[in-house]
Amino acid sequence: EDQVTQSPEALRLQEGESSSLNCSYTVSGLRGLFWYRQDPGKGPEFLFTLYSAGEEKEKERLKATLTKKESFLHITAPKPEDSATYLCAGSSNFGNEKLTFGTGTRLTIIP
Amino acid sequence: DVKVTQSSRYLVKRTGEKVFLECVQDMDHENMFWYRQDPGLGLRLIYFSYDVKMKEKGDIPEGYSVSREKKERFSLILESASTNQTSMYLCASSRPGEGQPQHFGDGTRLSIL
């Protein structure tokens, strides 16, 4: 059974304090590893897709990386507007384009 | 920008009622999905559709059905609502193919009393 596990569940950082969120996965024949951002009362907003180990993608203060077993979302010098829940999801070779989601990391940036 | 619109942000219904949740996307996407999101459980797939009049069960289809009569519209139906179906419901759409991201609506918070 495909599984995606995110840690930590919640993270509080001071503004400017860099850190990383972890997403470990066991997905059969991973076709894509996705990162989303979700603000309270909103649907998830797509951030990145990673396809193969060693791949990296960046957007503003966020950088996503992928290994054979896990993905990291690095947040550099975060600002309060980066506060959100970050979701990770994997799609499988055998999943008919279904996504398996983790339960998310709730990130709070304190001014 | 892709826009996925869910007809209601908040909905309150009674147990035993038949409930319809509507979702419309404006990007001509083939794939559409219905999820529910609960604290500590994350997003769980209820049903999805990869073409008009086509549907496939997701991980938790019991108590739900779907309808896709037009490409842009995907409806979720709770046949006889129960209190354990109180949840946030999210609709998404995507193009077919490897690595295509799903784009989400803002959700319907459904309460069953």
mmCIF file of N, CA, C and O in Angstrom, chain B residues 9-102:
data_model
loop_
_atom_site.group_PDB
_atom_site.id
_atom_site.type_symbol
_atom_site.label_atom_id
_atom_site.label_comp_id
_atom_site.label_asym_id
_atom_site.label_seq_id
_atom_site.Cartn_x
_atom_site.Cartn_y
_atom_site.Cartn_z
ATOM 1 N N ARG B 9 -19.586 27.148 -0.176
ATOM 2 C CA ARG B 9 -18.471 27.108 0.769
ATOM 3 C C ARG B 9 -18.864 26.396 2.053
ATOM 4 O O ARG B 9 -18.063 25.688 2.647
ATOM 5 N N TYR B 10 -20.118 26.598 2.473
ATOM 6 C CA TYR B 10 -20.628 25.968 3.692
ATOM 7 C C TYR B 10 -22.015 25.400 3.389
ATOM 8 O O TYR B 10 -22.796 26.011 2.675
ATOM 9 N N LEU B 11 -22.280 24.231 3.982
ATOM 10 C CA LEU B 11 -23.556 23.573 3.757
ATOM 11 C C LEU B 11 -23.925 22.825 5.029
ATOM 12 O O LEU B 11 -23.074 22.140 5.617
ATOM 13 N N VAL B 12 -25.197 22.960 5.441
ATOM 14 C CA VAL B 12 -25.680 22.219 6.605
ATOM 15 C C VAL B 12 -26.881 21.395 6.165
ATOM 16 O O VAL B 12 -27.833 21.940 5.596
ATOM 17 N N LYS B 13 -26.829 20.096 6.410
ATOM 18 C CA LYS B 13 -27.908 19.189 6.014
ATOM 19 C C LYS B 13 -28.262 18.282 7.191
ATOM 20 O O LYS B 13 -27.531 18.211 8.192
ATOM 21 N N ARG B 14 -29.359 17.562 7.038
ATOM 22 C CA ARG B 14 -29.795 16.648 8.094
ATOM 23 C C ARG B 14 -29.528 15.201 7.691
ATOM 24 O O ARG B 14 -29.468 14.873 6.501
ATOM 25 N N THR B 15 -29.389 14.340 8.673
ATOM 26 C CA THR B 15 -29.167 12.918 8.395
ATOM 27 C C THR B 15 -30.314 12.373 7.554
ATOM 28 O O THR B 15 -31.477 12.746 7.730
ATOM 29 N N GLY B 16 -29.948 11.528 6.595
ATOM 30 C CA GLY B 16 -30.919 10.916 5.709
ATOM 31 C C GLY B 16 -31.202 11.701 4.437
ATOM 32 O O GLY B 16 -31.782 11.152 3.489
ATOM 33 N N GLU B 17 -30.788 12.967 4.399
ATOM 34 C CA GLU B 17 -31.018 13.764 3.186
ATOM 35 C C GLU B 17 -30.093 13.313 2.068
ATOM 36 O O GLU B 17 -28.985 12.820 2.318
ATOM 37 N N LYS B 18 -30.527 13.536 0.848
ATOM 38 C CA LYS B 18 -29.659 13.350 -0.316
ATOM 39 C C LYS B 18 -28.993 14.697 -0.588
ATOM 40 O O LYS B 18 -29.663 15.716 -0.709
ATOM 41 N N VAL B 19 -27.661 14.675 -0.672
ATOM 42 C CA VAL B 19 -26.896 15.919 -0.767
ATOM 43 C C VAL B 19 -26.100 15.936 -2.062
ATOM 44 O O VAL B 19 -25.475 14.927 -2.426
ATOM 45 N N PHE B 20 -26.119 17.069 -2.739
ATOM 46 C CA PHE B 20 -25.379 17.230 -3.987
ATOM 47 C C PHE B 20 -24.316 18.307 -3.802
ATOM 48 O O PHE B 20 -24.616 19.430 -3.399
ATOM 49 N N LEU B 21 -23.076 17.959 -4.123
ATOM 50 C CA LEU B 21 -21.987 18.937 -4.146
ATOM 51 C C LEU B 21 -21.528 19.067 -5.592
ATOM 52 O O LEU B 21 -21.259 18.070 -6.264
ATOM 53 N N GLU B 22 -21.441 20.333 -6.045
ATOM 54 C CA GLU B 22 -21.129 20.577 -7.447
ATOM 55 C C GLU B 22 -19.745 21.184 -7.610
ATOM 56 O O GLU B 22 -19.304 21.996 -6.793
ATOM 57 N N CYS B 23 -19.094 20.837 -8.706
ATOM 58 C CA CYS B 23 -17.757 21.338 -8.998
ATOM 59 C C CYS B 23 -17.656 21.618 -10.499
ATOM 60 O O CYS B 23 -18.044 20.759 -11.304
ATOM 61 N N VAL B 24 -17.130 22.780 -10.843
ATOM 62 C CA VAL B 24 -16.952 23.157 -12.250
ATOM 63 C C VAL B 24 -15.530 23.652 -12.453
ATOM 64 O O VAL B 24 -15.022 24.423 -11.648
ATOM 65 N N GLN B 25 -14.896 23.188 -13.556
ATOM 66 C CA GLN B 25 -13.552 23.673 -13.891
ATOM 67 C C GLN B 25 -13.581 24.286 -15.283
ATOM 68 O O GLN B 25 -14.346 23.866 -16.143
ATOM 69 N N ASP B 26 -12.709 25.282 -15.474
ATOM 70 C CA ASP B 26 -12.768 26.055 -16.708
ATOM 71 C C ASP B 26 -11.561 25.837 -17.614
ATOM 72 O O ASP B 26 -11.293 26.644 -18.510
ATOM 73 N N MET B 27 -10.796 24.758 -17.389
ATOM 74 C CA MET B 27 -9.571 24.572 -18.164
ATOM 75 C C MET B 27 -9.620 23.358 -19.086
ATOM 76 O O MET B 27 -8.586 22.886 -19.538
ATOM 77 N N ASP B 28 -10.813 22.843 -19.318
ATOM 78 C CA ASP B 28 -10.948 21.729 -20.255
ATOM 79 C C ASP B 28 -10.138 20.505 -19.831
ATOM 80 O O ASP B 28 -9.626 19.745 -20.666
ATOM 81 N N HIS B 29 -10.008 20.310 -18.529
ATOM 82 C CA HIS B 29 -9.258 19.160 -18.019
ATOM 83 C C HIS B 29 -10.066 17.889 -18.144
ATOM 84 O O HIS B 29 -11.268 17.868 -17.880
ATOM 85 N N GLU B 30 -9.363 16.797 -18.524
ATOM 86 C CA GLU B 30 -10.039 15.508 -18.635
ATOM 87 C C GLU B 30 -10.339 14.896 -17.264
ATOM 88 O O GLU B 30 -11.373 14.274 -17.067
ATOM 89 N N ASN B 31 -9.374 15.035 -16.342
ATOM 90 C CA ASN B 31 -9.496 14.360 -15.046
ATOM 91 C C ASN B 31 -10.154 15.262 -14.013
ATOM 92 O O ASN B 31 -9.826 16.454 -13.915
ATOM 93 N N MET B 32 -11.035 14.683 -13.217
ATOM 94 C CA MET B 32 -11.605 15.394 -12.073
ATOM 95 C C MET B 32 -11.688 14.446 -10.889
ATOM 96 O O MET B 32 -11.848 13.227 -11.067
ATOM 97 N N PHE B 33 -11.578 15.017 -9.685
ATOM 98 C CA PHE B 33 -11.430 14.233 -8.463
ATOM 99 C C PHE B 33 -12.289 14.831 -7.346
ATOM 100 O O PHE B 33 -12.444 16.051 -7.273
ATOM 101 N N TRP B 34 -12.761 13.957 -6.465
ATOM 102 C CA TRP B 34 -13.386 14.402 -5.219
ATOM 103 C C TRP B 34 -12.629 13.780 -4.045
ATOM 104 O O TRP B 34 -12.388 12.563 -4.012
ATOM 105 N N TYR B 35 -12.256 14.656 -3.072
ATOM 106 C CA TYR B 35 -11.589 14.245 -1.852
ATOM 107 C C TYR B 35 -12.412 14.725 -0.656
ATOM 108 O O TYR B 35 -13.151 15.700 -0.737
ATOM 109 N N ARG B 36 -12.180 14.070 0.472
ATOM 110 C CA ARG B 36 -12.570 14.668 1.730
ATOM 111 C C ARG B 36 -11.325 14.857 2.579
ATOM 112 O O ARG B 36 -10.358 14.078 2.449
ATOM 113 N N GLN B 37 -11.337 15.912 3.398
ATOM 114 C CA GLN B 37 -10.177 16.231 4.221
ATOM 115 C C GLN B 37 -10.609 16.322 5.672
ATOM 116 O O GLN B 37 -11.473 17.120 6.024
ATOM 117 N N ASP B 38 -10.000 15.499 6.518
ATOM 118 C CA ASP B 38 -10.321 15.450 7.932
ATOM 119 C C ASP B 38 -9.042 15.610 8.738
ATOM 120 O O ASP B 38 -7.979 15.099 8.336
ATOM 121 N N PRO B 39 -9.119 16.285 9.885
ATOM 122 C CA PRO B 39 -7.916 16.480 10.716
ATOM 123 C C PRO B 39 -7.250 15.161 11.054
ATOM 124 O O PRO B 39 -7.906 14.198 11.468
ATOM 125 N N GLY B 40 -5.951 15.110 10.873
ATOM 126 C CA GLY B 40 -5.189 13.917 11.209
ATOM 127 C C GLY B 40 -5.245 12.803 10.169
ATOM 128 O O GLY B 40 -4.479 11.838 10.243
ATOM 129 N N LEU B 41 -6.146 12.924 9.205
ATOM 130 C CA LEU B 41 -6.280 11.883 8.169
ATOM 131 C C LEU B 41 -5.844 12.374 6.801
ATOM 132 O O LEU B 41 -5.698 11.589 5.870
ATOM 133 N N GLY B 42 -5.685 13.671 6.640
ATOM 134 C CA GLY B 42 -5.264 14.197 5.355
ATOM 135 C C GLY B 42 -6.369 14.133 4.315
ATOM 136 O O GLY B 42 -7.549 13.980 4.622
ATOM 137 N N LEU B 43 -5.973 14.221 3.053
ATOM 138 C CA LEU B 43 -6.917 14.138 1.944
ATOM 139 C C LEU B 43 -7.089 12.686 1.538
ATOM 140 O O LEU B 43 -6.100 11.969 1.312
ATOM 141 N N ARG B 44 -8.328 12.263 1.429
ATOM 142 C CA ARG B 44 -8.623 10.896 0.997
ATOM 143 C C ARG B 44 -9.521 10.955 -0.235
ATOM 144 O O ARG B 44 -10.512 11.681 -0.246
ATOM 145 N N LEU B 45 -9.168 10.151 -1.225
ATOM 146 C CA LEU B 45 -9.865 10.181 -2.508
ATOM 147 C C LEU B 45 -11.164 9.401 -2.425
ATOM 148 O O LEU B 45 -11.177 8.228 -2.042
ATOM 149 N N ILE B 46 -12.255 10.038 -2.850
ATOM 150 C CA ILE B 46 -13.567 9.384 -2.823
ATOM 151 C C ILE B 46 -13.857 8.749 -4.186
ATOM 152 O O ILE B 46 -14.118 7.553 -4.297
ATOM 153 N N TYR B 47 -13.849 9.567 -5.230
ATOM 154 C CA TYR B 47 -14.072 9.118 -6.601
ATOM 155 C C TYR B 47 -13.267 9.992 -7.533
ATOM 156 O O TYR B 47 -12.933 11.131 -7.208
ATOM 157 N N PHE B 48 -12.975 9.468 -8.711
ATOM 158 C CA PHE B 48 -12.422 10.311 -9.750
ATOM 159 C C PHE B 48 -12.967 9.908 -11.103
ATOM 160 O O PHE B 48 -13.567 8.832 -11.262
ATOM 161 N N SER B 49 -12.759 10.800 -12.063
ATOM 162 C CA SER B 49 -13.278 10.591 -13.411
ATOM 163 C C SER B 49 -12.235 11.056 -14.409
ATOM 164 O O SER B 49 -11.674 12.142 -14.271
ATOM 165 N N TYR B 50 -11.977 10.247 -15.426
ATOM 166 C CA TYR B 50 -10.983 10.639 -16.422
ATOM 167 C C TYR B 50 -11.622 10.949 -17.774
ATOM 168 O O TYR B 50 -10.932 11.156 -18.761
ATOM 169 N N ASP B 51 -12.960 10.947 -17.799
ATOM 170 C CA ASP B 51 -13.636 11.336 -19.030
ATOM 171 C C ASP B 51 -15.120 11.484 -18.712
ATOM 172 O O ASP B 51 -15.603 10.976 -17.692
ATOM 173 N N VAL B 52 -15.829 12.132 -19.621
ATOM 174 C CA VAL B 52 -17.271 12.284 -19.435
ATOM 175 C C VAL B 52 -17.901 10.904 -19.302
ATOM 176 O O VAL B 52 -17.549 9.963 -20.018
ATOM 177 N N LYS B 53 -18.804 10.792 -18.349
ATOM 178 C CA LYS B 53 -19.561 9.574 -18.051
ATOM 179 C C LYS B 53 -18.687 8.434 -17.529
ATOM 180 O O LYS B 53 -19.182 7.327 -17.323
ATOM 181 N N MET B 54 -17.398 8.676 -17.309
ATOM 182 C CA MET B 54 -16.527 7.655 -16.734
ATOM 183 C C MET B 54 -16.288 7.990 -15.273
ATOM 184 O O MET B 54 -16.157 9.155 -14.899
ATOM 185 N N LYS B 55 -16.198 6.970 -14.435
ATOM 186 C CA LYS B 55 -15.905 7.181 -13.026
ATOM 187 C C LYS B 55 -15.167 5.969 -12.484
ATOM 188 O O LYS B 55 -15.362 4.842 -12.972
ATOM 189 N N GLU B 56 -14.335 6.230 -11.479
ATOM 190 C CA GLU B 56 -13.644 5.138 -10.798
ATOM 191 C C GLU B 56 -13.675 5.402 -9.306
ATOM 192 O O GLU B 56 -13.570 6.552 -8.861
ATOM 193 N N LYS B 57 -13.795 4.327 -8.537
ATOM 194 C CA LYS B 57 -13.792 4.459 -7.091
ATOM 195 C C LYS B 57 -12.403 4.811 -6.603
ATOM 196 O O LYS B 57 -11.406 4.310 -7.096
ATOM 197 N N GLY B 58 -12.399 5.675 -5.583
ATOM 198 C CA GLY B 58 -11.152 5.966 -4.904
ATOM 199 C C GLY B 58 -10.995 5.072 -3.691
ATOM 200 O O GLY B 58 -11.418 3.913 -3.700
ATOM 201 N N ASP B 59 -10.432 5.621 -2.635
ATOM 202 C CA ASP B 59 -10.138 4.824 -1.445
ATOM 203 C C ASP B 59 -11.325 4.691 -0.489
ATOM 204 O O ASP B 59 -11.401 3.750 0.283
ATOM 205 N N ILE B 60 -12.250 5.648 -0.518
ATOM 206 C CA ILE B 60 -13.374 5.638 0.432
ATOM 207 C C ILE B 60 -14.689 5.955 -0.279
ATOM 208 O O ILE B 60 -15.363 6.930 0.028
ATOM 209 N N PRO B 61 -15.155 5.137 -1.217
ATOM 210 C CA PRO B 61 -16.350 5.480 -1.988
ATOM 211 C C PRO B 61 -17.687 5.176 -1.299
ATOM 212 O O PRO B 61 -18.748 5.632 -1.759
ATOM 213 N N GLU B 62 -17.638 4.434 -0.183
ATOM 214 C CA GLU B 62 -18.886 3.965 0.424
ATOM 215 C C GLU B 62 -19.747 5.146 0.879
ATOM 216 O O GLU B 62 -19.275 6.047 1.568
ATOM 217 N N GLY B 63 -21.007 5.123 0.486
ATOM 218 C CA GLY B 63 -21.943 6.171 0.883
ATOM 219 C C GLY B 63 -22.003 7.339 -0.087
ATOM 220 O O GLY B 63 -22.771 8.281 0.124
ATOM 221 N N TYR B 64 -21.174 7.271 -1.140
ATOM 222 C CA TYR B 64 -21.096 8.355 -2.123
ATOM 223 C C TYR B 64 -21.332 7.805 -3.528
ATOM 224 O O TYR B 64 -21.091 6.636 -3.798
ATOM 225 N N SER B 65 -21.787 8.687 -4.412
ATOM 226 C CA SER B 65 -21.773 8.403 -5.839
ATOM 227 C C SER B 65 -21.397 9.703 -6.552
ATOM 228 O O SER B 65 -21.297 10.757 -5.919
ATOM 229 N N VAL B 66 -21.141 9.593 -7.856
ATOM 230 C CA VAL B 66 -20.730 10.771 -8.621
ATOM 231 C C VAL B 66 -21.443 10.773 -9.965
ATOM 232 O O VAL B 66 -21.971 9.756 -10.420
ATOM 233 N N SER B 67 -21.404 11.950 -10.580
ATOM 234 C CA SER B 67 -21.990 12.100 -11.900
ATOM 235 C C SER B 67 -21.127 13.054 -12.705
ATOM 236 O O SER B 67 -20.733 14.115 -12.213
ATOM 237 N N ARG B 68 -20.844 12.650 -13.947
ATOM 238 C CA ARG B 68 -20.105 13.549 -14.848
ATOM 239 C C ARG B 68 -20.758 13.475 -16.229
ATOM 240 O O ARG B 68 -20.407 12.657 -17.063
ATOM 241 N N GLU B 69 -21.708 14.369 -16.440
ATOM 242 C CA GLU B 69 -22.451 14.439 -17.694
ATOM 243 C C GLU B 69 -21.785 15.371 -18.702
ATOM 244 O O GLU B 69 -21.961 15.225 -19.909
ATOM 245 N N LYS B 70 -21.044 16.354 -18.199
ATOM 246 C CA LYS B 70 -20.302 17.275 -19.058
ATOM 247 C C LYS B 70 -18.851 17.320 -18.583
ATOM 248 O O LYS B 70 -18.557 17.112 -17.406
ATOM 249 N N LYS B 71 -17.958 17.632 -19.493
ATOM 250 C CA LYS B 71 -16.523 17.585 -19.190
ATOM 251 C C LYS B 71 -16.166 18.522 -18.038
ATOM 252 O O LYS B 71 -15.313 18.213 -17.218
ATOM 253 N N GLU B 72 -16.798 19.679 -17.978
ATOM 254 C CA GLU B 72 -16.388 20.681 -17.010
ATOM 255 C C GLU B 72 -17.019 20.495 -15.634
ATOM 256 O O GLU B 72 -16.625 21.180 -14.692
ATOM 257 N N ARG B 73 -17.967 19.586 -15.488
ATOM 258 C CA ARG B 73 -18.737 19.501 -14.253
ATOM 259 C C ARG B 73 -18.678 18.106 -13.662
ATOM 260 O O ARG B 73 -18.889 17.120 -14.365
ATOM 261 N N PHE B 74 -18.410 18.059 -12.348
ATOM 262 C CA PHE B 74 -18.310 16.767 -11.647
ATOM 263 C C PHE B 74 -19.056 16.914 -10.335
ATOM 264 O O PHE B 74 -18.722 17.782 -9.525
ATOM 265 N N SER B 75 -20.070 16.088 -10.140
ATOM 266 C CA SER B 75 -20.936 16.202 -8.965
ATOM 267 C C SER B 75 -20.695 15.039 -8.022
ATOM 268 O O SER B 75 -20.546 13.893 -8.458
ATOM 269 N N LEU B 76 -20.691 15.352 -6.742
ATOM 270 C CA LEU B 76 -20.599 14.334 -5.694
ATOM 271 C C LEU B 76 -21.954 14.245 -5.007
ATOM 272 O O LEU B 76 -22.542 15.271 -4.656
ATOM 273 N N ILE B 77 -22.437 13.017 -4.830
ATOM 274 C CA ILE B 77 -23.762 12.806 -4.258
ATOM 275 C C ILE B 77 -23.633 11.957 -3.005
ATOM 276 O O ILE B 77 -23.013 10.886 -3.040
ATOM 277 N N LEU B 78 -24.185 12.457 -1.912
ATOM 278 C CA LEU B 78 -24.317 11.659 -0.691
ATOM 279 C C LEU B 78 -25.731 11.110 -0.705
ATOM 280 O O LEU B 78 -26.700 11.851 -0.596
ATOM 281 N N GLU B 79 -25.841 9.815 -0.891
ATOM 282 C CA GLU B 79 -27.151 9.194 -1.132
ATOM 283 C C GLU B 79 -28.083 9.355 0.058
ATOM 284 O O GLU B 79 -29.258 9.646 -0.088
ATOM 285 N N SER B 80 -27.582 9.159 1.250
ATOM 286 C CA SER B 80 -28.364 9.314 2.479
ATOM 287 C C SER B 80 -27.382 9.783 3.553
ATOM 288 O O SER B 80 -26.673 8.980 4.147
ATOM 289 N N ALA B 81 -27.328 11.100 3.740
ATOM 290 C CA ALA B 81 -26.265 11.684 4.548
ATOM 291 C C ALA B 81 -26.258 11.146 5.979
ATOM 292 O O ALA B 81 -27.318 10.942 6.593
ATOM 293 N N SER B 82 -25.044 10.943 6.486
ATOM 294 C CA SER B 82 -24.885 10.515 7.877
ATOM 295 C C SER B 82 -23.893 11.442 8.567
ATOM 296 O O SER B 82 -23.090 12.123 7.907
ATOM 297 N N THR B 83 -23.921 11.459 9.902
ATOM 298 C CA THR B 83 -23.082 12.410 10.647
ATOM 299 C C THR B 83 -21.597 12.178 10.396
ATOM 300 O O THR B 83 -20.803 13.121 10.450
ATOM 301 N N ASN B 84 -21.202 10.928 10.085
ATOM 302 C CA ASN B 84 -19.775 10.684 9.842
ATOM 303 C C ASN B 84 -19.318 11.182 8.473
ATOM 304 O O ASN B 84 -18.147 11.026 8.107
ATOM 305 N N GLN B 85 -20.231 11.792 7.723
ATOM 306 C CA GLN B 85 -19.855 12.424 6.463
ATOM 307 C C GLN B 85 -19.657 13.929 6.624
ATOM 308 O O GLN B 85 -19.410 14.642 5.645
ATOM 309 N N THR B 86 -19.750 14.412 7.851
ATOM 310 C CA THR B 86 -19.377 15.803 8.138
ATOM 311 C C THR B 86 -17.882 15.958 7.873
ATOM 312 O O THR B 86 -17.060 15.241 8.450
ATOM 313 N N SER B 87 -17.519 16.881 6.977
ATOM 314 C CA SER B 87 -16.128 16.991 6.566
ATOM 315 C C SER B 87 -15.959 18.190 5.636
ATOM 316 O O SER B 87 -16.918 18.847 5.246
ATOM 317 N N MET B 88 -14.693 18.442 5.271
ATOM 318 C CA MET B 88 -14.379 19.376 4.190
ATOM 319 C C MET B 88 -14.243 18.560 2.915
ATOM 320 O O MET B 88 -13.468 17.588 2.871
ATOM 321 N N TYR B 89 -14.975 18.954 1.872
ATOM 322 C CA TYR B 89 -14.916 18.255 0.590
ATOM 323 C C TYR B 89 -14.215 19.131 -0.434
ATOM 324 O O TYR B 89 -14.547 20.301 -0.617
ATOM 325 N N LEU B 90 -13.229 18.532 -1.090
ATOM 326 C CA LEU B 90 -12.413 19.258 -2.064
ATOM 327 C C LEU B 90 -12.517 18.600 -3.426
ATOM 328 O O LEU B 90 -12.410 17.382 -3.554
ATOM 329 N N CYS B 91 -12.703 19.438 -4.438
ATOM 330 C CA CYS B 91 -12.730 18.981 -5.819
ATOM 331 C C CYS B 91 -11.432 19.415 -6.492
ATOM 332 O O CYS B 91 -10.874 20.477 -6.162
ATOM 333 N N ALA B 92 -10.939 18.604 -7.420
ATOM 334 C CA ALA B 92 -9.720 18.945 -8.149
ATOM 335 C C ALA B 92 -9.856 18.514 -9.602
ATOM 336 O O ALA B 92 -10.665 17.646 -9.939
ATOM 337 N N SER B 93 -9.042 19.132 -10.462
ATOM 338 C CA SER B 93 -8.998 18.710 -11.858
ATOM 339 C C SER B 93 -7.554 18.707 -12.341
ATOM 340 O O SER B 93 -6.691 19.385 -11.766
ATOM 341 N N SER B 94 -7.299 17.935 -13.397
ATOM 342 C CA SER B 94 -5.958 17.907 -13.969
ATOM 343 C C SER B 94 -6.019 17.445 -15.417
ATOM 344 O O SER B 94 -6.999 16.816 -15.846
ATOM 345 N N ARG B 95 -4.927 17.732 -16.141
ATOM 346 C CA ARG B 95 -4.749 17.099 -17.444
ATOM 347 C C ARG B 95 -4.307 15.669 -17.203
ATOM 348 O O ARG B 95 -3.760 15.356 -16.143
ATOM 349 N N PRO B 96 -4.488 14.788 -18.186
ATOM 350 C CA PRO B 96 -3.974 13.425 -18.031
ATOM 351 C C PRO B 96 -2.463 13.417 -18.222
ATOM 352 O O PRO B 96 -1.898 14.322 -18.809
ATOM 353 N N GLY B 97 -1.810 12.381 -17.700
ATOM 354 C CA GLY B 97 -0.392 12.217 -17.972
ATOM 355 C C GLY B 97 0.483 12.346 -16.754
ATOM 356 O O GLY B 97 0.097 12.914 -15.733
ATOM 357 N N GLU B 98 1.684 11.828 -16.914
ATOM 358 C CA GLU B 98 2.638 11.761 -15.811
ATOM 359 C C GLU B 98 2.996 13.137 -15.286
ATOM 360 O O GLU B 98 3.341 14.049 -16.051
ATOM 361 N N GLY B 99 2.900 13.266 -13.966
ATOM 362 C CA GLY B 99 3.358 14.486 -13.334
ATOM 363 C C GLY B 99 2.449 15.676 -13.462
ATOM 364 O O GLY B 99 2.816 16.763 -13.023
ATOM 365 N N GLN B 100 1.271 15.508 -14.030
ATOM 366 C CA GLN B 100 0.369 16.646 -14.153
ATOM 367 C C GLN B 100 -0.213 16.980 -12.784
ATOM 368 O O GLN B 100 -0.795 16.119 -12.131
ATOM 369 N N PRO B 101 -0.078 18.216 -12.323
ATOM 370 C CA PRO B 101 -0.599 18.553 -10.998
ATOM 371 C C PRO B 101 -2.119 18.635 -10.999
ATOM 372 O O PRO B 101 -2.731 18.985 -12.008
ATOM 373 N N GLN B 102 -2.690 18.333 -9.859
ATOM 374 C CA GLN B 102 -4.115 18.548 -9.663
ATOM 375 C C GLN B 102 -4.322 19.962 -9.122
ATOM 376 O O GLN B 102 -3.560 20.425 -8.275
#
